[in-house]
Amino acid sequence: MTDSLYPFKFHPILKERIWGGQKLKNYLNKNSQSTKVGESWEISDVEGDTSIISNGKFKGQSLKQILLDQKEKLIGHKNHQVFGDKFPLLIKFIDAREDLSIQLHPNDQLAAKRHNSFGKTEMWYVMQADAGSNLIVGFNQQVTPELYLKHLNDKTLTQILNFDEVKAGDTYFIEVGRVHAIGAGVLLAEIQQTSDITYRIYDWDRVDDQGNERELHNDLAIDAIDFEMKNDFKVQYETVKNKPNQMVRCNYFTTNYLNLDGLFKRDNHHDSFMIYICTEGEATIHCSNSLTTLKKGETVLIPAGIKSFEISAENVTLLEVYV
């Protein structure tokens, strides 16, 4: 029954990474004693890493179970027609204590052919950045495959990459094929297609505790790279209070910026679930049969069957996502 559904919260899936740190614990209140937590998977239907509901009467059930049971009541009719019993988005927080590897993601066609997976179009919203922190996005000049391979083999790849110094609120759209990396000192929210396919092309000659370098994927990457020099990746958006300000709209998701103060009434006309990621402050979501609190560093999934709700808040910042 649709009226039995309510906003779902999930247990974060914390991932240790060689480049991870402690900001997920210190800034976003994630429960970890590790000093190298790099990622918190907030909503995931990746095989082997399925999110588990942490609130309400479905507590303990997985996102996969709820999707199999509720189908279009959870994700919407059109989404269920397209994606079937696969949740289409993966939501993460990422803490880069050190530079991440330089990488890219394949498009849907390559990912399906090689990995039986979706491609991985994604976006980043910077939540906090240490002074002087950078993101790498794309090239700083026109690059041919031959020039790229020369720099790759000479270990001078960074000479042809574009570095952007960033601050909180900066937003980037990372299309498939675009070379990119998150730099040391950046904490961000990532919204992406449900895929864990990454082609790592350079890892700063880094080794793990056993002295091993991480695997690179340069044979796969060369056919997947977009060598076009584009300057369309930094997202410009408004921050008008108490209304959805569109940040990104693409074939895979729409993301809006919300800065709410008071009571915000929201009707869902999108035939889609809606996700809210709290990046600052605290809010309460009022549905007909429930109240759900949402604090900084938390994420909530509102089923498509819930057609109207209200959010009460005092100067809260949310990212609103739907398909």
Coordinates of C-alpha atoms in Angstrom, one line a residue, residues 17 20 24 28 34 46 92 100 108 116 124 129 135 150-151 155 182 186 190 198 215 222 231 242 271 281 290 292 312:
R17 CA 40.4 4.3 1.1
G20 CA 40.6 8.8 3.0
L24 CA 33.2 12.2 7.4
L28 CA 29.3 14.8 9.0
S34 CA 39.1 4.6 11.2
V46 CA 25.5 -1.5 -6.2
K92 CA 27.9 9.4 -1.7
L100 CA 42.5 10.8 -5.5
D108 CA 26.5 3.5 -21.0
N116 CA 27.2 -5.3 -17.8
W124 CA 30.0 17.0 -7.3
A129 CA 37.5 22.7 1.1
L135 CA 39.8 19.6 -8.4
K150 CA 53.3 10.6 -24.4
H151 CA 52.6 12.5 -21.1
K155 CA 54.7 10.7 -15.9
I182 CA 39.3 15.1 -6.4
V186 CA 38.1 18.5 -0.4
E190 CA 28.5 13.1 -5.2
T198 CA 36.2 3.6 -12.8
E215 CA 45.8 -1.3 -10.5
I222 CA 42.1 5.0 -24.0
N231 CA 34.9 24.5 -20.3
N242 CA 12.6 28.8 -0.3
D271 CA 6.8 10.5 -11.4
G281 CA 21.5 22.7 9.2
S290 CA 5.3 10.5 9.6
T292 CA 11.4 12.5 9.6
S312 CA 10.2 22.8 8.0

